[in-house]
PDB file of C-alpha atoms in Angstrom:
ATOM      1  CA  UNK A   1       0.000   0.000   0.000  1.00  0.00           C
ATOM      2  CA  UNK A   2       2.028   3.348  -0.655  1.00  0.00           C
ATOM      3  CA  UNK A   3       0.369   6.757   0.493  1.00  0.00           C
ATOM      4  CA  UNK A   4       1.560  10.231  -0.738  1.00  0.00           C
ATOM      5  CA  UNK A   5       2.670  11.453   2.667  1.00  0.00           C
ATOM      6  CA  UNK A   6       4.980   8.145   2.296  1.00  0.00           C
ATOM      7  CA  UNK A   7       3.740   7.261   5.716  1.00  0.00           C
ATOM      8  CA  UNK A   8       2.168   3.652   4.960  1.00  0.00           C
ATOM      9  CA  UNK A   9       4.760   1.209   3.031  1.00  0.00           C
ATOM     10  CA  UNK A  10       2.703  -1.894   1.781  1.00  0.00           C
ATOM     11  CA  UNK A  11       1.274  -3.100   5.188  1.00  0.00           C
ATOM     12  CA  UNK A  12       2.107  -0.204   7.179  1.00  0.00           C
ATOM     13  CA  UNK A  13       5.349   1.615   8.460  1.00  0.00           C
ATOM     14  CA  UNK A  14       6.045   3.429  12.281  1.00  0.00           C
ATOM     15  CA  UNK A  15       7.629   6.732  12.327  1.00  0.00           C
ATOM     16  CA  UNK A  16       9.173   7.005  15.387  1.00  0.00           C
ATOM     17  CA  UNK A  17      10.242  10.457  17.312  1.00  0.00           C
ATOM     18  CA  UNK A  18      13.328  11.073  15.546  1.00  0.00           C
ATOM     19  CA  UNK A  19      11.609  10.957  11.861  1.00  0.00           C
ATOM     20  CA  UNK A  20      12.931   6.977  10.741  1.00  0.00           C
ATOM     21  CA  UNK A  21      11.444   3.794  10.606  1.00  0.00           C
ATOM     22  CA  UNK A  22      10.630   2.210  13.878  1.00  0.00           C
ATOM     23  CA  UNK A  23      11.510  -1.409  13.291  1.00  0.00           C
ATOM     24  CA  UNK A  24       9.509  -3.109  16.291  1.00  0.00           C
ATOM     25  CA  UNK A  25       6.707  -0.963  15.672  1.00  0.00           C
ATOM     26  CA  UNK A  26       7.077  -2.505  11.860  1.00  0.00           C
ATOM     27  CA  UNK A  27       6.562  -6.000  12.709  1.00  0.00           C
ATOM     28  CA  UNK A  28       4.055  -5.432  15.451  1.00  0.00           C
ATOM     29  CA  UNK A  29       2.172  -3.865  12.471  1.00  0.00           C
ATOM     30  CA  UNK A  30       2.946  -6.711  10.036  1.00  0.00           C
ATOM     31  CA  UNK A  31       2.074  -9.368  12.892  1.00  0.00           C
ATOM     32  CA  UNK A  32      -1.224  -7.798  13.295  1.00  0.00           C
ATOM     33  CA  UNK A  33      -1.680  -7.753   9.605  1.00  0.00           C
ATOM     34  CA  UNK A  34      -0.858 -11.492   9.116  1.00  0.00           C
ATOM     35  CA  UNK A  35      -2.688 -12.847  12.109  1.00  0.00           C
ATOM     36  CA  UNK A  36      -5.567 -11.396  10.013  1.00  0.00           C
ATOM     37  CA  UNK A  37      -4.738 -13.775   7.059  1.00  0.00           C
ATOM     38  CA  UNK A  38      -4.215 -16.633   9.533  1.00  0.00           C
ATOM     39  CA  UNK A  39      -7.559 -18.762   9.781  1.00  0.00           C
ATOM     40  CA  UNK A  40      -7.427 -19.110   6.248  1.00  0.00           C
ATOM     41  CA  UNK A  41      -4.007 -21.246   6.402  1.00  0.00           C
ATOM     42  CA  UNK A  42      -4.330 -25.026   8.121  1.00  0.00           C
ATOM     43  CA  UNK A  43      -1.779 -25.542   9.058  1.00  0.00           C
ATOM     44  CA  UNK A  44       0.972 -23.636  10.939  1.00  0.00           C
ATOM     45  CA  UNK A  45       3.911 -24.465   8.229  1.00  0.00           C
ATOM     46  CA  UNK A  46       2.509 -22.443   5.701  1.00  0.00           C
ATOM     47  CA  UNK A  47       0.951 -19.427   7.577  1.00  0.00           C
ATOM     48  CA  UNK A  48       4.887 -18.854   8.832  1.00  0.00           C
ATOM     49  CA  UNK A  49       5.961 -19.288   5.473  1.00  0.00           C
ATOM     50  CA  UNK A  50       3.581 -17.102   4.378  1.00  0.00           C
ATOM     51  CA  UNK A  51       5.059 -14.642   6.364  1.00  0.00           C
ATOM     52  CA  UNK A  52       8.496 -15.021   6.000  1.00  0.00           C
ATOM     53  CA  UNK A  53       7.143 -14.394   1.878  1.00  0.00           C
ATOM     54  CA  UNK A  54       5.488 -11.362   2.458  1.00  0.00           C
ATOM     55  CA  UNK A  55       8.637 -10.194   4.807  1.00  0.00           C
ATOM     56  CA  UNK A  56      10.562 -10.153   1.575  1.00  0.00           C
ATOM     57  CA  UNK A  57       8.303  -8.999  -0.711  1.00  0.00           C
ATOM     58  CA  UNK A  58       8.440  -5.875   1.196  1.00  0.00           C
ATOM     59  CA  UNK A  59      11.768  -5.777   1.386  1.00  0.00           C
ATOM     60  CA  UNK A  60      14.582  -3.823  -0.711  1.00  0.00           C
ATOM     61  CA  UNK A  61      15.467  -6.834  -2.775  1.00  0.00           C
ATOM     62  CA  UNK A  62      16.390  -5.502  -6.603  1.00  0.00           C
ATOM     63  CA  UNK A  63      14.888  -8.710  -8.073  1.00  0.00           C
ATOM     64  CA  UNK A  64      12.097 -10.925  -6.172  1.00  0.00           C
ATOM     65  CA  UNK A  65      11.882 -14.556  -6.799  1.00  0.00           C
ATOM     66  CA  UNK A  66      11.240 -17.543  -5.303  1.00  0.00           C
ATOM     67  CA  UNK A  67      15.383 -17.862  -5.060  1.00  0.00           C
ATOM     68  CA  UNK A  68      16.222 -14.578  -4.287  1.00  0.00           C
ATOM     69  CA  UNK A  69      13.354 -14.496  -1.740  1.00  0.00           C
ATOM     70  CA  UNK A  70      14.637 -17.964   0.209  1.00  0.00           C
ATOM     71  CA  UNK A  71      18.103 -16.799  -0.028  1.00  0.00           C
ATOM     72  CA  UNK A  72      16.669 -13.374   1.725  1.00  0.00           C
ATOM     73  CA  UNK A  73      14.880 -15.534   4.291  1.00  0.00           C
ATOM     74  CA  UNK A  74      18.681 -17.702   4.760  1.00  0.00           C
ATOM     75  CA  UNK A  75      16.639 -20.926   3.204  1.00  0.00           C
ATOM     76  CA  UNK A  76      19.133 -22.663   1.393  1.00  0.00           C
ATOM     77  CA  UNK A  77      16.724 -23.984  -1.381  1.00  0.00           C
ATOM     78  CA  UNK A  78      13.434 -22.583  -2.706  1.00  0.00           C
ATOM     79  CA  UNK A  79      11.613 -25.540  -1.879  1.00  0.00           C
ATOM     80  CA  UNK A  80       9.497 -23.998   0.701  1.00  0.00           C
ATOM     81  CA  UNK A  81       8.573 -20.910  -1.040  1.00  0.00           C
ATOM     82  CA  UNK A  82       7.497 -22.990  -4.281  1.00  0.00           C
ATOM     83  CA  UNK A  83       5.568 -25.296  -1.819  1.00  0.00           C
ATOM     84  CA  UNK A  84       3.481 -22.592  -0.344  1.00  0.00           C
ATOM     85  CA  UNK A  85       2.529 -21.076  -3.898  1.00  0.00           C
ATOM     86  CA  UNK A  86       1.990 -24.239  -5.460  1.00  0.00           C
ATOM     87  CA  UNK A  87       1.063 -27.018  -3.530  1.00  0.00           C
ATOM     88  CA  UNK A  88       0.125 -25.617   0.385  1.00  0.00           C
ATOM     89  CA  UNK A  89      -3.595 -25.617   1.326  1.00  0.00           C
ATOM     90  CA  UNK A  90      -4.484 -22.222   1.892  1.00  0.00           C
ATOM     91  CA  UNK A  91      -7.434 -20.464   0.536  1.00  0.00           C
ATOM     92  CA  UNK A  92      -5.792 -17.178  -1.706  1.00  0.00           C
ATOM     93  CA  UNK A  93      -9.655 -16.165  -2.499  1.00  0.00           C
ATOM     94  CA  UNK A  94      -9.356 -15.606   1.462  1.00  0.00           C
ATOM     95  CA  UNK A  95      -6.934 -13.843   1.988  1.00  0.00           C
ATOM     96  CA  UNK A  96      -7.523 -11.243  -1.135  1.00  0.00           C
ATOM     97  CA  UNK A  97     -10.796 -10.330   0.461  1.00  0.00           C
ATOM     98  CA  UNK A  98      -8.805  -9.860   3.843  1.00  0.00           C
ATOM     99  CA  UNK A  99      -6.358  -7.950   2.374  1.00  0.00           C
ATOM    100  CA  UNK A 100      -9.036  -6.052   0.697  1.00  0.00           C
ATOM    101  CA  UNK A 101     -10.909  -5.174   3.992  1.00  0.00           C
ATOM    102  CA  UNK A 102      -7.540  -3.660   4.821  1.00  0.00           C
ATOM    103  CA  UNK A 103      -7.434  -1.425   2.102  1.00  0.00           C
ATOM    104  CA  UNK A 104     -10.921  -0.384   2.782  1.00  0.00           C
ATOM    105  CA  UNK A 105     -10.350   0.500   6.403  1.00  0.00           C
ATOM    106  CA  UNK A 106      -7.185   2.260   5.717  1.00  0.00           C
ATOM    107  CA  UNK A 107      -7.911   4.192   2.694  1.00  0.00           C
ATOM    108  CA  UNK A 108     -11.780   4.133   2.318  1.00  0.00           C
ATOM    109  CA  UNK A 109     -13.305   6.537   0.515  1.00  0.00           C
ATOM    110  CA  UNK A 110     -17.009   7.006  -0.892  1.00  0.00           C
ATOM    111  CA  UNK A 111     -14.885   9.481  -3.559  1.00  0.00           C
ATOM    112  CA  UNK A 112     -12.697   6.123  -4.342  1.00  0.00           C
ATOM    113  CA  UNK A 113     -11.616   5.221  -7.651  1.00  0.00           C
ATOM    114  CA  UNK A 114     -11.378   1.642  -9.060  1.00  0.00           C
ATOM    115  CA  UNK A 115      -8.914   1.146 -11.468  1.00  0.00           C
ATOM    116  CA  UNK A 116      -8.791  -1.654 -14.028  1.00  0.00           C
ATOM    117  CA  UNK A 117      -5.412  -2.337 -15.680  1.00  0.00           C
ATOM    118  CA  UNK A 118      -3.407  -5.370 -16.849  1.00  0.00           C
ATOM    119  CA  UNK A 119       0.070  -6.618 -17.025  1.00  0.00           C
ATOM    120  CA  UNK A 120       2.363  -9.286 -18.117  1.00  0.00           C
ATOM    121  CA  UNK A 121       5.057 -11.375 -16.851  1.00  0.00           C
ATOM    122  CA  UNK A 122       7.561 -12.680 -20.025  1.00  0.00           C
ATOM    123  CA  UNK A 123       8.028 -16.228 -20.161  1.00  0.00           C
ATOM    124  CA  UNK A 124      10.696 -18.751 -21.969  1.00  0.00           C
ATOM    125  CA  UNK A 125       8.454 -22.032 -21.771  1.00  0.00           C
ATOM    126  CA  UNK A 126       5.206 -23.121 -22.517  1.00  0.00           C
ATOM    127  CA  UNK A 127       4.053 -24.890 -19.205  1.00  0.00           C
ATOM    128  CA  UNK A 128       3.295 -21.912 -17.194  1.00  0.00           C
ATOM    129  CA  UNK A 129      -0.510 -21.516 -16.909  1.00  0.00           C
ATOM    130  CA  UNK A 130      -2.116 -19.366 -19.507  1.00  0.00           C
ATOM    131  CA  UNK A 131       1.090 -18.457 -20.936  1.00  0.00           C
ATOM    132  CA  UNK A 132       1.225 -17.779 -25.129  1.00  0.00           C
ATOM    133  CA  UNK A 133       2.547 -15.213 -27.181  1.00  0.00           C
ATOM    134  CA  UNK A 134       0.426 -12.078 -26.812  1.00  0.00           C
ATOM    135  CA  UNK A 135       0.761  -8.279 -26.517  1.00  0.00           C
ATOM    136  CA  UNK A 136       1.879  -7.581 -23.726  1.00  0.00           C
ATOM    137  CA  UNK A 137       2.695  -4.062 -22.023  1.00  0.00           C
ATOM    138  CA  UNK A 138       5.329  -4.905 -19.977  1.00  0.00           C
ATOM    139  CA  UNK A 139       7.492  -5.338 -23.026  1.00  0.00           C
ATOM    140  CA  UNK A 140       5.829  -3.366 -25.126  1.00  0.00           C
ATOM    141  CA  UNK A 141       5.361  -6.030 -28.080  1.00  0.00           C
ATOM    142  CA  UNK A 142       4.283  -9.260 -29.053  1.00  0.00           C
ATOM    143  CA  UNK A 143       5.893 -11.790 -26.628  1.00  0.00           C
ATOM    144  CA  UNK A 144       5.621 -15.690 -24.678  1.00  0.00           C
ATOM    145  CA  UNK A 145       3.779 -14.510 -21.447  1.00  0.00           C
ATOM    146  CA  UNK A 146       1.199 -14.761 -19.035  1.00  0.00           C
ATOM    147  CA  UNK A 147      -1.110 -11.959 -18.699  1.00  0.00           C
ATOM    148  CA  UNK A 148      -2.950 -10.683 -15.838  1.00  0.00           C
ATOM    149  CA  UNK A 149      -5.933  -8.297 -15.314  1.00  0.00           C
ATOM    150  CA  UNK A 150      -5.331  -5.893 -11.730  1.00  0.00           C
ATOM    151  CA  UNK A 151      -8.311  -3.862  -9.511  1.00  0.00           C
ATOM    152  CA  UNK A 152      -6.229  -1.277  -7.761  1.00  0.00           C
ATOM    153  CA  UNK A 153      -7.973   0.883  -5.196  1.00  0.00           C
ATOM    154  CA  UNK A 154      -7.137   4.592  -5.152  1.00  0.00           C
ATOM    155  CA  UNK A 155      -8.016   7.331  -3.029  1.00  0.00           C
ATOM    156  CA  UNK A 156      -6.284  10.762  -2.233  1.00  0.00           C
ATOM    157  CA  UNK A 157      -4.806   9.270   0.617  1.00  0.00           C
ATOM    158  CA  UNK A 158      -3.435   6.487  -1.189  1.00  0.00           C
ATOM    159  CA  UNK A 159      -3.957   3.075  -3.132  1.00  0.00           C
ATOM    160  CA  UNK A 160      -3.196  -0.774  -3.291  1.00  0.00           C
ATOM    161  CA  UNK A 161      -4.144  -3.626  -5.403  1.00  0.00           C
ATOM    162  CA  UNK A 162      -6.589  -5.365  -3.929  1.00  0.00           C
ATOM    163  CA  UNK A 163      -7.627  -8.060  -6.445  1.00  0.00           C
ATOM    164  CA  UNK A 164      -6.361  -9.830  -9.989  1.00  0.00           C
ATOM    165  CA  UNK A 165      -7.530 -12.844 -12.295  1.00  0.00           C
ATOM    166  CA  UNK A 166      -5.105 -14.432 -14.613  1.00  0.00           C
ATOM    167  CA  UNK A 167      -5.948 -13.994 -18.427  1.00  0.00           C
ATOM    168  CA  UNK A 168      -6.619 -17.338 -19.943  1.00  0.00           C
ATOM    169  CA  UNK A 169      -6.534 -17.417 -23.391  1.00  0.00           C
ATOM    170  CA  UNK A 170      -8.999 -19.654 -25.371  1.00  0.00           C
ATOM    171  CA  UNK A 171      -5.855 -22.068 -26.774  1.00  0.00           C
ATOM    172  CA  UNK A 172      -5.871 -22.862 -23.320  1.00  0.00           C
ATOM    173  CA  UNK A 173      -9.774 -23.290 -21.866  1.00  0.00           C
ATOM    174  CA  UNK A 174     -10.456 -25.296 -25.100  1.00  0.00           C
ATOM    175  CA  UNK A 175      -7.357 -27.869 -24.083  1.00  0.00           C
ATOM    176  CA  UNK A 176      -8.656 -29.509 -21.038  1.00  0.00           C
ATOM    177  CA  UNK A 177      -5.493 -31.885 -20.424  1.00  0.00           C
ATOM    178  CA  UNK A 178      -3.134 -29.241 -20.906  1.00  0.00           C
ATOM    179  CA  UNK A 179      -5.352 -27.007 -18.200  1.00  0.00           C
ATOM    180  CA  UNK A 180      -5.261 -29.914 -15.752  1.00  0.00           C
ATOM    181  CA  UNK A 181      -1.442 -30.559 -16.033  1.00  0.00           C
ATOM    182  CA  UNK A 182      -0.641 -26.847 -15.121  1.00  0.00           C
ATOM    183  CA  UNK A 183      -3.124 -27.517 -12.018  1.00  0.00           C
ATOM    184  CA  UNK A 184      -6.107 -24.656 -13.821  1.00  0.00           C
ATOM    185  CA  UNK A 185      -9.347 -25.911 -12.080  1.00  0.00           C
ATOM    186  CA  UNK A 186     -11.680 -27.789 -14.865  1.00  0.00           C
ATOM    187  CA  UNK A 187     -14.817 -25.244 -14.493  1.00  0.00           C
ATOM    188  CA  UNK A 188     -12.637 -22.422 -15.307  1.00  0.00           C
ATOM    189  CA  UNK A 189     -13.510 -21.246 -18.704  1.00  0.00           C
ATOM    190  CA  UNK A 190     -12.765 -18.711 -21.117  1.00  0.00           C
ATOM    191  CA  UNK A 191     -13.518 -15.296 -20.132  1.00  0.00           C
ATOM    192  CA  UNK A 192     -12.136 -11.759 -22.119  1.00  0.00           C
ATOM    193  CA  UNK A 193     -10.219  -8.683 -20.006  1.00  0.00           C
ATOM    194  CA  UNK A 194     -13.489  -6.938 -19.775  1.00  0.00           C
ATOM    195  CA  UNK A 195     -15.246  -9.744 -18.365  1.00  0.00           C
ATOM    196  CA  UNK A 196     -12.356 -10.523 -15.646  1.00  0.00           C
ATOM    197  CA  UNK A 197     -12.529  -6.753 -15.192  1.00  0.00           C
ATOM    198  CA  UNK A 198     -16.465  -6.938 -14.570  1.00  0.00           C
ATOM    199  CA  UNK A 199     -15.995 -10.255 -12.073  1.00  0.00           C
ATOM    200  CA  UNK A 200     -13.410  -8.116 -10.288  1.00  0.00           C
ATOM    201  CA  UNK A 201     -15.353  -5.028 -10.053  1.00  0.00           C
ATOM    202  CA  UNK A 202     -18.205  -6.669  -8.907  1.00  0.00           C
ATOM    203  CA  UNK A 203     -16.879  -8.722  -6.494  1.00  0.00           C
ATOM    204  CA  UNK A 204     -15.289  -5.155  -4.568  1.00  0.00           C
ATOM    205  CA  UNK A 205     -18.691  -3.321  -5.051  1.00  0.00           C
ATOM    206  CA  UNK A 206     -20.662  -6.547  -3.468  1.00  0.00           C
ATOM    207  CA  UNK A 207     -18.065  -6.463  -1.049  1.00  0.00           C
ATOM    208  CA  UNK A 208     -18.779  -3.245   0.506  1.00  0.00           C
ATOM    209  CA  UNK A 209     -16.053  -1.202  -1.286  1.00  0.00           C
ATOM    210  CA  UNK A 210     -16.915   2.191  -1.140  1.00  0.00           C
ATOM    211  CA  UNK A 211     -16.346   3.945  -4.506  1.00  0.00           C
ATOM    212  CA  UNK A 212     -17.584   6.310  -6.900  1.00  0.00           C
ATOM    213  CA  UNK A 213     -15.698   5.950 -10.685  1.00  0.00           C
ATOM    214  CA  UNK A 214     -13.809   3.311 -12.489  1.00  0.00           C
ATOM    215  CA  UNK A 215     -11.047   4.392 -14.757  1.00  0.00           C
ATOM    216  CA  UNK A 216      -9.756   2.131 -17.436  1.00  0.00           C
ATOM    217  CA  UNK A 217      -8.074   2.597 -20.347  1.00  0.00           C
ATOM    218  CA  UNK A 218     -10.011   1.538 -24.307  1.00  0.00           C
ATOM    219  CA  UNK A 219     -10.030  -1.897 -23.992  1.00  0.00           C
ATOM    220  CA  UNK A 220     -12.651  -1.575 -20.977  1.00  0.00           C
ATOM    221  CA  UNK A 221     -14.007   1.595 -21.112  1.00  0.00           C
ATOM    222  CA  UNK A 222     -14.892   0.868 -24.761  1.00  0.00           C
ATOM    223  CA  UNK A 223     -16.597  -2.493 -23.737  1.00  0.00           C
ATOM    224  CA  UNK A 224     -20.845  -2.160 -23.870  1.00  0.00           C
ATOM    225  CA  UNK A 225     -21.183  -4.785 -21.244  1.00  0.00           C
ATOM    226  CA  UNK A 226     -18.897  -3.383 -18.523  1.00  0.00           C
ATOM    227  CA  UNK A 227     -19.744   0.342 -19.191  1.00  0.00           C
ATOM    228  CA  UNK A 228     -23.759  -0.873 -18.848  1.00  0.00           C
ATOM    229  CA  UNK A 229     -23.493  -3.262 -15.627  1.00  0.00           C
ATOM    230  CA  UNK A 230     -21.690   0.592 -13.894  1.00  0.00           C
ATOM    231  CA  UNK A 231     -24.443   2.590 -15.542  1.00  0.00           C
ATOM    232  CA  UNK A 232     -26.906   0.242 -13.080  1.00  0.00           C
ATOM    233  CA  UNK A 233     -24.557   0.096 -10.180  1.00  0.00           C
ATOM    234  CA  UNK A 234     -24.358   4.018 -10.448  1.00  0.00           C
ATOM    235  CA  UNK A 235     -20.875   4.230 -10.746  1.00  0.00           C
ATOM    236  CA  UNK A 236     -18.750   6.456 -12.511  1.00  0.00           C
TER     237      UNK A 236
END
C-alpha cells in the first residue's frame, strides 16, 4: 500500500520520534496484519511461510523470486517458497478479500476510484498456466507470457491492489489436459479482459467497497457490457 505522505509502506510503516522507521513498531504492524490472514491457512507451516514471503516482498530486494526471496529468508533452497505457492492448502480467495478489507479500512473513501489495468510477466516455456505469445505491455510487443488483469484501489490518501484474475486465453480453456497438467481448475472457462474486469469489479462493489468511478483505459471503457453493468450500479 504506498500513500503520498509516504507514511504507509505496503502493510504499514512506524515513524518514530526522531523521523525513521521504527523497526519493532514494523513487525508489530505486520504481525497484526498477518494474524488477520491466519484462519485461512491449516496448518501452521505455511501461515509462517507465508510470512516469512510477504517479509521479503516488502523488502529492498532488486529482483524478487522464489530464489532470491529464500536466499533473503537464509533458506538454502526454494523448496518452501514454491511449496506454499503451489502445492500448500491455503485459501488465496481468502486472503484477497482480507487484504481487501484492509485497504478499505485504511484508505476508504465514498470518492474512491477503481482502477482496471493489466500486465504481463515474459516467459521462456510453454508450461506456465495461460502463458502464449500475446501483446503484452510490460514489453511493449508481441511476446511468450502470461497476462494478468489488476483492480487497484485509489483514493487521495493512497492506493493498493486489492484483487487480480489471470488472463486465460482460449488455446488454453479449449485444451482440457493441458489445463489440468498446469493444475487450472476444470470449471474455469474462457472469459475476455473486460469480463475478468467486470468479475473483479463486482466482487469489490458486493463487497462493501466504497467507490464512486472506475477508470480504465479503451479496452474496458470501450466495452458495452462493462460500461452498462456501472451505468446500473451508479458508478462512474
Amino acid at each position: 500500500m504506498w500513500t503520498t505522505q509516504d507514511q504507509v509502506v505496503a502493510a504499514a510503516v512506524i515513524v518514530d520520534a526522531a523521523g525513521g522507521v521504527d523497526p519493532v513498531g514494523w513487525q508489530e504492524k505486520l504481525d497484526g496484519l498477518m494474524a488477520r490472514v491466519a484462519k485461512r491457512f491449516g496448518r501452521v507451516e505455511p501461515r509462517r511461510r507465508a510470512r516469512s514471503f510477504v517479509e521479503r516482498l516488502l523488502s529492498d530486494l532488486p529482483r524478487k523470486n522464489c530464489w532470491t526471496i529464500a536466499e533473503h529468508a537464509g533458506d538454502a533452497t526454494p523448496d518452501g517458497m514454491q511449496h506454499l505457492l503451489s502445492r500448500a492448502v491455503w485459501d488465496a480467495d481468502e486472503v484477497r478479500d482480507d487484504v481487501r478489507d484492509v485497504a478499505v479500512e485504511q484508505l476508504g473513501d465514498t470518492d474512491a476510484m477503481l482502477v482496471v489495468d493489466e500486465t504481463g510477466d515474459v516467459k521462456k516455456g510453454t508450461c506456465s498456466a495461460g502463458v502464449r505469445r500475446q501483446y503484452t505491455g510490460t514489453a511493449g510487443r508481441i511476446e511468450n507470457a502470461q497476462v494478468g488483469v489488476f483492480l487497484t484501489y485509489a483514493t487521495t490518501i493512497g492506493h493498493t491492489l486489492i484483487d487480480r484474475e489471470l488472463y486465460l486465453p482460449r488455446v488454453w480453456a479449449d485444451d482440457p489436459d493441458r489445463c489440468a497438467e498446469a493444475g487450472i481448475p476444470a470449471d474455469i472457462e474462457f472469459a475476455t479482459k473486460p469480463e475478468l474486469a467486470a468479475l473483479m469489479l463486482g466482487r469489490a462493489l458486493d463487497g462493501g467497497v466504497p467507490a464512486r468511478w472506475v477508470a480504465a483505459d479503451e479496452v474496458y471503457g470501450g466495452n458495452p457490457v462493462l460500461r452498462a453493468g456501472l451505468e446500473r450500479r451508479r458508478v462512474g
